[in-house]
Backbone as numpy.savetxt, mean C-alpha at the origin, in Angstrom:
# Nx Ny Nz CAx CAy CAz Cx Cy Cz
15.85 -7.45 6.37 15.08 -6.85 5.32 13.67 -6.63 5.82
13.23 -5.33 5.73 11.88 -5.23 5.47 11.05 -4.51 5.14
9.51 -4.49 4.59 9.07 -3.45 4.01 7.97 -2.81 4.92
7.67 -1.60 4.39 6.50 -0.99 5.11 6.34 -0.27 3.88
4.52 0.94 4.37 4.37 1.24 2.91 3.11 2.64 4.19
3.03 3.54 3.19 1.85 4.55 3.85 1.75 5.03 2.54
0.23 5.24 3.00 -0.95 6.20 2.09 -1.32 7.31 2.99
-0.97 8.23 1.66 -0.92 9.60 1.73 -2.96 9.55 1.09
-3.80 10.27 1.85 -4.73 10.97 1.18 -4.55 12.18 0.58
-4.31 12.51 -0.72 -3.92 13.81 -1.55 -5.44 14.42 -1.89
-6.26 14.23 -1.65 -7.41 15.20 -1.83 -7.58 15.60 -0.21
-7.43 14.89 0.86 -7.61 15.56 2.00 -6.80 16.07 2.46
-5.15 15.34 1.85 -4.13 16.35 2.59 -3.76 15.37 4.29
-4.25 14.20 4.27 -3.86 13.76 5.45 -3.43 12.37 5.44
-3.41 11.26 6.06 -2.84 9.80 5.84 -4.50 9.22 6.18
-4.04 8.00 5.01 -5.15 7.30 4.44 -5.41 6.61 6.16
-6.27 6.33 6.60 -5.87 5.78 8.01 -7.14 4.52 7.49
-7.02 3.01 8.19 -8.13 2.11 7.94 -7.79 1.63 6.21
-7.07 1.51 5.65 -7.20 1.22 4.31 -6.34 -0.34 4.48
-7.35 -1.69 4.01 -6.81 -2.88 3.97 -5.50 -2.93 2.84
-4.84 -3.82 3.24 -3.64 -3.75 2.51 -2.82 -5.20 2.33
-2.65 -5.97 1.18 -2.21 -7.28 1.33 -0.72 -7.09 0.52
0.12 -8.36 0.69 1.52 -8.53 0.22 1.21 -9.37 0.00
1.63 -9.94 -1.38 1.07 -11.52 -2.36 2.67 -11.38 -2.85
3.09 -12.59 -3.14 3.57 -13.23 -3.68 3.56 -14.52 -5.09
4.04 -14.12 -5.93 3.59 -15.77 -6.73 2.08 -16.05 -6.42
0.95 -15.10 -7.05 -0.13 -15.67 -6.30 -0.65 -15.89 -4.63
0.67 -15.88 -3.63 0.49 -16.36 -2.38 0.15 -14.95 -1.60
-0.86 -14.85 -0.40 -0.86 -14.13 0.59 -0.03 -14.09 1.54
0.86 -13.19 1.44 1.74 -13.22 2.47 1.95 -13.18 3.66
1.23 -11.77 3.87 0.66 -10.44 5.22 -0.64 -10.01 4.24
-1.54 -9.61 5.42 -2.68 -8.52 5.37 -2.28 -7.53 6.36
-3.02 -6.55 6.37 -3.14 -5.44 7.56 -4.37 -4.30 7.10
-3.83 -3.43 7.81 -4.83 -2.60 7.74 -3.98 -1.07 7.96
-3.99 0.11 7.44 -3.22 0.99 8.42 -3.59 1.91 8.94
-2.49 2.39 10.04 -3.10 2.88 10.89 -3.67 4.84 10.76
-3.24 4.74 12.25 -4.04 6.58 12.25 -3.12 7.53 11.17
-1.65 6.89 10.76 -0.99 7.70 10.69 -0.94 7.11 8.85
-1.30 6.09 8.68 -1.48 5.79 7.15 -0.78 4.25 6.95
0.12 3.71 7.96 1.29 3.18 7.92 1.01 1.59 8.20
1.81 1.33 7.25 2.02 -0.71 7.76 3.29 -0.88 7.96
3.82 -1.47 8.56 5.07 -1.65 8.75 5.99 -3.13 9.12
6.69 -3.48 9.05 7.49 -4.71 9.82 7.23 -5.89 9.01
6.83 -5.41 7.87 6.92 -7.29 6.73 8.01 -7.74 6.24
8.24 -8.65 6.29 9.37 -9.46 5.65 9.20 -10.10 4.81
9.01 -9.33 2.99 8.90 -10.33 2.23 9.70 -11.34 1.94
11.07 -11.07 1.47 12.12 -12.26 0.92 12.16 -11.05 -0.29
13.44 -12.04 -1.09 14.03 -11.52 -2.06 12.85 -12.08 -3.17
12.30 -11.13 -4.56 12.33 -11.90 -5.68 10.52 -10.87 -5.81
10.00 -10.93 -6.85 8.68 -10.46 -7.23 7.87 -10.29 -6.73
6.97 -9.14 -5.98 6.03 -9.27 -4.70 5.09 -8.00 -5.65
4.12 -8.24 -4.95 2.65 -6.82 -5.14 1.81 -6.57 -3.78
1.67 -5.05 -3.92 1.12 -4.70 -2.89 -0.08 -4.48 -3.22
-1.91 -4.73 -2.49 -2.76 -4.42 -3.14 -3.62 -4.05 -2.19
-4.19 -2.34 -2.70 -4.47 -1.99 -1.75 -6.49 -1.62 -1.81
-6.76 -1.83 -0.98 -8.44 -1.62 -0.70 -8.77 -0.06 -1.44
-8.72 0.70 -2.33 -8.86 1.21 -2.29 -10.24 2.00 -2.56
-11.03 1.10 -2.82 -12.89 0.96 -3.16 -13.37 1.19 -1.77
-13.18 0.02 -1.14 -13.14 0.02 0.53 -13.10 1.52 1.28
-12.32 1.69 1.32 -11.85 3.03 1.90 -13.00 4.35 1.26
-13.11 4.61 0.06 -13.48 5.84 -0.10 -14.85 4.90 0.15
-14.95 3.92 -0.01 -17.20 3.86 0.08 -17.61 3.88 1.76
-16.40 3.70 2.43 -16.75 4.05 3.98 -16.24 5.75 4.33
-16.31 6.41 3.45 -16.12 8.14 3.20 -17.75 8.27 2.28
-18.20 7.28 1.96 -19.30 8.02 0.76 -18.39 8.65 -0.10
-17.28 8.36 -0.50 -16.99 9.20 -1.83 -16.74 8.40 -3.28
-17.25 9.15 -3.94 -16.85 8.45 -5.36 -15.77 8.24 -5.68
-14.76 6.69 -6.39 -14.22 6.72 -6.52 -13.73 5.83 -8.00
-12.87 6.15 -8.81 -12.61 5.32 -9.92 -11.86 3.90 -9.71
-10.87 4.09 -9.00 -9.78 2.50 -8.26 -10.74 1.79 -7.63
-11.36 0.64 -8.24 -11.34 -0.18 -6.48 -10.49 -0.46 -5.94
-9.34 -1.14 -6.62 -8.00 -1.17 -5.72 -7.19 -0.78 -6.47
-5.60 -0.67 -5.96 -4.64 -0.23 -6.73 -3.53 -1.41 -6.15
-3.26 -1.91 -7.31 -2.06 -3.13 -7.24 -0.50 -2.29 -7.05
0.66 -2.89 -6.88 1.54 -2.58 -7.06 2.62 -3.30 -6.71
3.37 -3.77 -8.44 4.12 -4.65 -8.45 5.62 -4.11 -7.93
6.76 -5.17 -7.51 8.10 -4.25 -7.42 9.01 -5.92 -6.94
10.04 -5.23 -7.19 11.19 -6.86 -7.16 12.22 -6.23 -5.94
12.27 -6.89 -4.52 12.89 -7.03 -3.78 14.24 -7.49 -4.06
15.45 -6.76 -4.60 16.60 -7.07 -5.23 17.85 -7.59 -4.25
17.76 -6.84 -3.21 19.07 -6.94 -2.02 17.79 -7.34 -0.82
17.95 -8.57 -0.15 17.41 -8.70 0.99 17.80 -8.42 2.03
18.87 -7.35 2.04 19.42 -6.58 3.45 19.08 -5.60 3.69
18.64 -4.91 2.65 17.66 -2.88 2.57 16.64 -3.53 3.00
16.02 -2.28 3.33 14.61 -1.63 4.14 13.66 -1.26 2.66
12.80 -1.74 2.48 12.33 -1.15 1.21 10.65 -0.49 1.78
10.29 0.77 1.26 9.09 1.57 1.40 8.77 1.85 0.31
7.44 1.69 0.12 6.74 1.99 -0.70 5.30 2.92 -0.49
5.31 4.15 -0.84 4.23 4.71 -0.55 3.45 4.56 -1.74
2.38 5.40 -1.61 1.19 5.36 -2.52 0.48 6.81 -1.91
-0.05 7.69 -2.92 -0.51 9.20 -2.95 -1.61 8.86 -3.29
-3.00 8.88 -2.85 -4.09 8.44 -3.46 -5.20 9.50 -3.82
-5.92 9.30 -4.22 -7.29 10.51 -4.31 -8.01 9.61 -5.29
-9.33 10.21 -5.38 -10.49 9.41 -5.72 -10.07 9.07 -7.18
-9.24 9.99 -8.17 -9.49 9.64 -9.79 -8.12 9.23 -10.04
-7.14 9.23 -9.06 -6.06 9.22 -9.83 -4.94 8.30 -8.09
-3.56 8.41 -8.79 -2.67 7.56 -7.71 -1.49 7.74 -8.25
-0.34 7.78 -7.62 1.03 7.81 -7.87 1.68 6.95 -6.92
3.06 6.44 -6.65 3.80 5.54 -6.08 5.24 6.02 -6.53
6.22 5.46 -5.89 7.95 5.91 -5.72 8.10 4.68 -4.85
9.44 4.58 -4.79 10.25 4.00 -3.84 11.12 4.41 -2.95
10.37 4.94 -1.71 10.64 5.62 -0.49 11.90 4.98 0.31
12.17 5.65 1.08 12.93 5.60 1.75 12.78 5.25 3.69
């Protein structure tokens, strides 16, 4: 089992690159990272059962100078089968955000 996750920049049209990124558990820190040129974290192994992804997203646009409404954007989701690959993206832009469960 494992997850990875990329940010899409939707006002620039390119991948969020440098945006901190944690996996909590029950309160617990799981993994941190950071991602890369291409937007991407990859290779975590949460376990089965309730996890959130939470992402810098204040961080990121104030090292752009841009205004932004999110400081971060959480995102909860339940790891059901611990044998799938689970992805989670995130579409970001300064006022707004969307998420799915990628493939």
């Amino acid at each position: 089992m494992s997850l990875s996750t990329h940010i899409l920049d939707a006002a620039l049209g390119r991948p969020a690159a440098g945006v901190a990124v944690r996996l909590e558990r029950a309160g617990t820190v799981l993994a941190e990272g950071v991602t890369d040129a291409d937007g991407r974290i990859g290779g975590w192994v949460p376990g089965a059962g309730a996890h959130r992804l939470v992402f810098d997203t204040g961080g990121y646009f104030a090292a752009r100078a841009v205004d932004a409404f999110y400081p971060e954007v959480a995102i909860d989701f339940t790891v059901t089968d611990p044998g799938e690959h689970y992805h989670v993206p995130l579409l970001l832009s300064p006022f707004a955000y969307s998420t799915y469960r990628g493939s």
